[in-house]
Amino acid sequence: MLETNSTDEDRVMGHRPLGSRAKRRESPPREYVDEEGVRYVPVRPRPPVTLLRHYRNPWKAAYHHFQRYSDIRIKEEKESLQEVANQRGVARRAQGWKMHLCVAQLMQLSNLEHDVYSRLTSLQEGLIPKKRAGVDDELHRINELIQGNIQRCKLVMDQVTEARDTMMKVLDHKDKVLKLLNQNGAVKKSNKLKRKDRA
């Protein structure tokens, strides 16, 4: 920028006063002592030590992160048939003892519902001949409540029977499964016998 009291010649020539250049080139004194004997040393402020100044992010921010739930796939560990056959107690599990236990409990539940159903029907049959003119509204309401409970008992019995039949369908292939387990489980025992024979 040109000074305000410069002449036209200075503007054309583009000269600057020599004094301003000299002021800029002078560096501050390294240290000096004032009149009272106090020594002053200029201290350069140091930047705070941080590791982030030298760190550069070489990848996109979302590159190593999952953006959708579909990006994650759970790795399923699959066991071979031979490993399953060599597990302890696998033949007992294949025969379905837990399934038979559940089916027995469902049978008990169905029998209890059948008992309630028979008691409600006998109660309903006993109330029908006792209809009178004055008590007709109350008997009608009680009869409807009993009829609703009978329908509920029928529905529960049907659903329990259907669940029991569906559970027993799981054991339809029990013979094939046991045959496969016996074939693959016998390999380990035969290998042990061969090793003993060789020794």
Short mmCIF file of N, CA and C in Angstrom, two decimals, residues 82-168:
data_model
loop_
_atom_site.label_atom_id
_atom_site.label_comp_id
_atom_site.label_asym_id
_atom_site.label_seq_id
_atom_site.Cartn_x
_atom_site.Cartn_y
_atom_site.Cartn_z
N GLN A 82 -20.52 -86.61 11.88
CA GLN A 82 -19.67 -87.47 12.71
C GLN A 82 -19.47 -86.84 14.10
N GLU A 83 -19.30 -85.50 14.14
CA GLU A 83 -19.15 -84.82 15.43
C GLU A 83 -20.42 -84.94 16.26
N VAL A 84 -21.57 -84.80 15.60
CA VAL A 84 -22.85 -84.93 16.32
C VAL A 84 -23.03 -86.35 16.82
N ALA A 85 -22.65 -87.33 16.01
CA ALA A 85 -22.83 -88.74 16.39
C ALA A 85 -21.92 -89.12 17.55
N ASN A 86 -20.77 -88.44 17.70
CA ASN A 86 -19.84 -88.78 18.77
C ASN A 86 -20.13 -88.03 20.07
N GLN A 87 -21.15 -87.20 20.08
CA GLN A 87 -21.49 -86.51 21.32
C GLN A 87 -22.08 -87.49 22.32
N ARG A 88 -21.93 -87.12 23.59
CA ARG A 88 -22.41 -88.01 24.64
C ARG A 88 -23.93 -87.91 24.77
N GLY A 89 -24.61 -89.03 24.83
CA GLY A 89 -26.06 -89.08 25.02
C GLY A 89 -26.88 -88.66 23.82
N VAL A 90 -26.29 -88.70 22.62
CA VAL A 90 -27.02 -88.24 21.44
C VAL A 90 -28.11 -89.23 21.04
N ALA A 91 -27.90 -90.52 21.31
CA ALA A 91 -28.92 -91.52 20.96
C ALA A 91 -30.17 -91.34 21.81
N ARG A 92 -29.95 -91.01 23.09
CA ARG A 92 -31.10 -90.78 23.97
C ARG A 92 -31.89 -89.55 23.53
N ARG A 93 -31.15 -88.50 23.11
CA ARG A 93 -31.84 -87.30 22.62
C ARG A 93 -32.59 -87.56 21.32
N ALA A 94 -32.00 -88.40 20.46
CA ALA A 94 -32.64 -88.69 19.17
C ALA A 94 -33.92 -89.49 19.35
N GLN A 95 -34.01 -90.25 20.43
CA GLN A 95 -35.24 -91.02 20.66
C GLN A 95 -36.37 -90.14 21.16
N GLY A 96 -36.05 -88.92 21.59
CA GLY A 96 -37.09 -87.95 21.90
C GLY A 96 -37.73 -88.10 23.26
N TRP A 97 -36.92 -88.32 24.29
CA TRP A 97 -37.51 -88.49 25.63
C TRP A 97 -38.14 -87.19 26.12
N LYS A 98 -37.58 -86.05 25.74
CA LYS A 98 -38.20 -84.78 26.14
C LYS A 98 -39.54 -84.59 25.44
N MET A 99 -39.59 -85.03 24.20
CA MET A 99 -40.84 -84.92 23.43
C MET A 99 -41.92 -85.79 24.06
N HIS A 100 -41.55 -87.01 24.46
CA HIS A 100 -42.53 -87.90 25.09
C HIS A 100 -43.00 -87.33 26.43
N LEU A 101 -42.10 -86.68 27.16
CA LEU A 101 -42.47 -86.07 28.43
C LEU A 101 -43.49 -84.94 28.21
N CYS A 102 -43.23 -84.09 27.20
CA CYS A 102 -44.17 -83.00 26.89
C CYS A 102 -45.52 -83.53 26.42
N VAL A 103 -45.48 -84.60 25.63
CA VAL A 103 -46.73 -85.19 25.13
C VAL A 103 -47.55 -85.76 26.29
N ALA A 104 -46.87 -86.37 27.27
CA ALA A 104 -47.58 -86.90 28.44
C ALA A 104 -48.23 -85.77 29.24
N GLN A 105 -47.53 -84.64 29.37
CA GLN A 105 -48.12 -83.49 30.08
C GLN A 105 -49.31 -82.92 29.32
N LEU A 106 -49.21 -82.88 28.00
CA LEU A 106 -50.35 -82.41 27.20
C LEU A 106 -51.55 -83.35 27.33
N MET A 107 -51.26 -84.65 27.43
CA MET A 107 -52.36 -85.62 27.63
C MET A 107 -53.05 -85.37 28.96
N GLN A 108 -52.28 -85.11 30.02
CA GLN A 108 -52.88 -84.82 31.33
C GLN A 108 -53.73 -83.56 31.25
N LEU A 109 -53.23 -82.55 30.57
CA LEU A 109 -53.98 -81.31 30.42
C LEU A 109 -55.29 -81.55 29.67
N SER A 110 -55.22 -82.36 28.63
CA SER A 110 -56.43 -82.67 27.86
C SER A 110 -57.44 -83.45 28.70
N ASN A 111 -56.93 -84.38 29.54
CA ASN A 111 -57.84 -85.15 30.41
C ASN A 111 -58.51 -84.24 31.44
N LEU A 112 -57.74 -83.28 32.00
CA LEU A 112 -58.34 -82.35 32.96
C LEU A 112 -59.43 -81.51 32.31
N GLU A 113 -59.17 -81.03 31.11
CA GLU A 113 -60.18 -80.25 30.39
C GLU A 113 -61.41 -81.10 30.08
N HIS A 114 -61.21 -82.38 29.78
CA HIS A 114 -62.34 -83.27 29.50
C HIS A 114 -63.20 -83.47 30.76
N ASP A 115 -62.53 -83.58 31.94
CA ASP A 115 -63.28 -83.72 33.19
C ASP A 115 -64.14 -82.46 33.44
N VAL A 116 -63.55 -81.29 33.23
CA VAL A 116 -64.30 -80.04 33.43
C VAL A 116 -65.46 -79.97 32.45
N TYR A 117 -65.21 -80.42 31.22
CA TYR A 117 -66.27 -80.41 30.19
C TYR A 117 -67.44 -81.31 30.60
N SER A 118 -67.14 -82.51 31.11
CA SER A 118 -68.22 -83.43 31.51
C SER A 118 -68.99 -82.88 32.72
N ARG A 119 -68.29 -82.23 33.66
CA ARG A 119 -68.98 -81.67 34.82
C ARG A 119 -69.89 -80.51 34.40
N LEU A 120 -69.42 -79.69 33.47
CA LEU A 120 -70.25 -78.57 33.01
C LEU A 120 -71.48 -79.05 32.24
N THR A 121 -71.33 -80.08 31.43
CA THR A 121 -72.50 -80.59 30.69
C THR A 121 -73.53 -81.19 31.65
N SER A 122 -73.06 -81.91 32.67
CA SER A 122 -74.02 -82.48 33.64
C SER A 122 -74.72 -81.36 34.42
N LEU A 123 -73.98 -80.27 34.75
CA LEU A 123 -74.60 -79.14 35.44
C LEU A 123 -75.63 -78.46 34.55
N GLN A 124 -75.33 -78.32 33.28
CA GLN A 124 -76.26 -77.69 32.34
C GLN A 124 -77.52 -78.53 32.17
N GLU A 125 -77.36 -79.85 32.11
CA GLU A 125 -78.53 -80.72 31.98
C GLU A 125 -79.40 -80.68 33.23
N GLY A 126 -78.78 -80.47 34.39
CA GLY A 126 -79.55 -80.39 35.63
C GLY A 126 -80.32 -79.10 35.76
N LEU A 127 -79.84 -78.03 35.13
CA LEU A 127 -80.53 -76.73 35.24
C LEU A 127 -81.70 -76.60 34.28
N ILE A 128 -81.72 -77.35 33.19
CA ILE A 128 -82.75 -77.18 32.17
C ILE A 128 -84.15 -77.50 32.69
N PRO A 129 -84.39 -78.59 33.44
CA PRO A 129 -85.78 -78.84 33.88
C PRO A 129 -86.26 -77.89 34.98
N LYS A 130 -85.36 -77.13 35.63
CA LYS A 130 -85.75 -76.28 36.75
C LYS A 130 -86.19 -74.88 36.32
N LYS A 131 -86.48 -74.68 35.06
CA LYS A 131 -86.87 -73.35 34.60
C LYS A 131 -88.24 -72.99 35.17
N ARG A 132 -88.28 -71.79 35.76
CA ARG A 132 -89.53 -71.27 36.30
C ARG A 132 -89.78 -69.90 35.70
N ALA A 133 -90.98 -69.38 35.89
CA ALA A 133 -91.34 -68.10 35.27
C ALA A 133 -90.60 -66.93 35.93
N GLY A 134 -90.46 -66.92 37.27
CA GLY A 134 -89.86 -65.78 37.97
C GLY A 134 -88.33 -65.77 37.88
N VAL A 135 -87.72 -66.92 37.85
CA VAL A 135 -86.25 -67.03 37.90
C VAL A 135 -85.71 -67.28 36.50
N ASP A 136 -86.50 -67.10 35.50
CA ASP A 136 -86.13 -67.45 34.13
C ASP A 136 -84.92 -66.64 33.63
N ASP A 137 -84.85 -65.33 33.97
CA ASP A 137 -83.74 -64.49 33.49
C ASP A 137 -82.40 -64.94 34.08
N GLU A 138 -82.39 -65.23 35.39
CA GLU A 138 -81.14 -65.66 36.03
C GLU A 138 -80.68 -67.02 35.51
N LEU A 139 -81.62 -67.95 35.35
CA LEU A 139 -81.26 -69.28 34.83
C LEU A 139 -80.76 -69.18 33.39
N HIS A 140 -81.37 -68.29 32.64
CA HIS A 140 -80.93 -68.12 31.25
C HIS A 140 -79.49 -67.59 31.20
N ARG A 141 -79.17 -66.61 32.10
CA ARG A 141 -77.81 -66.05 32.13
C ARG A 141 -76.80 -67.11 32.58
N ILE A 142 -77.15 -67.89 33.60
CA ILE A 142 -76.25 -68.96 34.08
C ILE A 142 -76.05 -70.01 32.99
N ASN A 143 -77.13 -70.34 32.27
CA ASN A 143 -77.04 -71.32 31.19
C ASN A 143 -76.10 -70.83 30.08
N GLU A 144 -76.15 -69.52 29.77
CA GLU A 144 -75.26 -68.97 28.74
C GLU A 144 -73.79 -69.01 29.19
N LEU A 145 -73.55 -68.70 30.48
CA LEU A 145 -72.19 -68.77 31.01
C LEU A 145 -71.64 -70.20 30.95
N ILE A 146 -72.45 -71.16 31.30
CA ILE A 146 -72.02 -72.57 31.25
C ILE A 146 -71.74 -72.97 29.81
N GLN A 147 -72.61 -72.52 28.89
CA GLN A 147 -72.42 -72.85 27.47
C GLN A 147 -71.09 -72.25 26.95
N GLY A 148 -70.77 -71.01 27.36
CA GLY A 148 -69.50 -70.40 26.97
C GLY A 148 -68.30 -71.18 27.49
N ASN A 149 -68.37 -71.65 28.76
CA ASN A 149 -67.28 -72.44 29.32
C ASN A 149 -67.14 -73.79 28.62
N ILE A 150 -68.27 -74.38 28.22
CA ILE A 150 -68.21 -75.66 27.49
C ILE A 150 -67.51 -75.46 26.15
N GLN A 151 -67.84 -74.39 25.45
CA GLN A 151 -67.18 -74.11 24.17
C GLN A 151 -65.68 -73.86 24.35
N ARG A 152 -65.32 -73.16 25.45
CA ARG A 152 -63.89 -72.93 25.73
C ARG A 152 -63.16 -74.25 25.98
N CYS A 153 -63.80 -75.15 26.74
CA CYS A 153 -63.20 -76.46 27.01
C CYS A 153 -63.00 -77.26 25.72
N LYS A 154 -63.99 -77.23 24.84
CA LYS A 154 -63.86 -77.94 23.56
C LYS A 154 -62.69 -77.38 22.75
N LEU A 155 -62.60 -76.04 22.69
CA LEU A 155 -61.53 -75.40 21.93
C LEU A 155 -60.16 -75.76 22.50
N VAL A 156 -60.00 -75.72 23.82
CA VAL A 156 -58.72 -76.05 24.45
C VAL A 156 -58.35 -77.49 24.19
N MET A 157 -59.33 -78.38 24.28
CA MET A 157 -59.05 -79.81 24.03
C MET A 157 -58.60 -80.04 22.59
N ASP A 158 -59.25 -79.37 21.64
CA ASP A 158 -58.86 -79.51 20.23
C ASP A 158 -57.45 -78.98 19.98
N GLN A 159 -57.14 -77.81 20.57
CA GLN A 159 -55.81 -77.23 20.36
C GLN A 159 -54.71 -78.07 21.00
N VAL A 160 -54.97 -78.60 22.19
CA VAL A 160 -53.97 -79.44 22.87
C VAL A 160 -53.74 -80.72 22.08
N THR A 161 -54.81 -81.30 21.54
CA THR A 161 -54.66 -82.53 20.74
C THR A 161 -53.88 -82.25 19.47
N GLU A 162 -54.16 -81.11 18.83
CA GLU A 162 -53.43 -80.75 17.62
C GLU A 162 -51.95 -80.52 17.91
N ALA A 163 -51.65 -79.86 19.04
CA ALA A 163 -50.25 -79.62 19.41
C ALA A 163 -49.54 -80.94 19.70
N ARG A 164 -50.23 -81.85 20.36
CA ARG A 164 -49.64 -83.17 20.67
C ARG A 164 -49.33 -83.94 19.39
N ASP A 165 -50.25 -83.91 18.44
CA ASP A 165 -50.02 -84.63 17.18
C ASP A 165 -48.87 -84.01 16.39
N THR A 166 -48.78 -82.67 16.40
CA THR A 166 -47.68 -82.00 15.69
C THR A 166 -46.34 -82.33 16.33
N MET A 167 -46.29 -82.40 17.66
CA MET A 167 -45.04 -82.75 18.34
C MET A 167 -44.63 -84.19 18.04
N MET A 168 -45.58 -85.06 17.92
CA MET A 168 -45.23 -86.46 17.63
C MET A 168 -44.77 -86.65 16.19
#
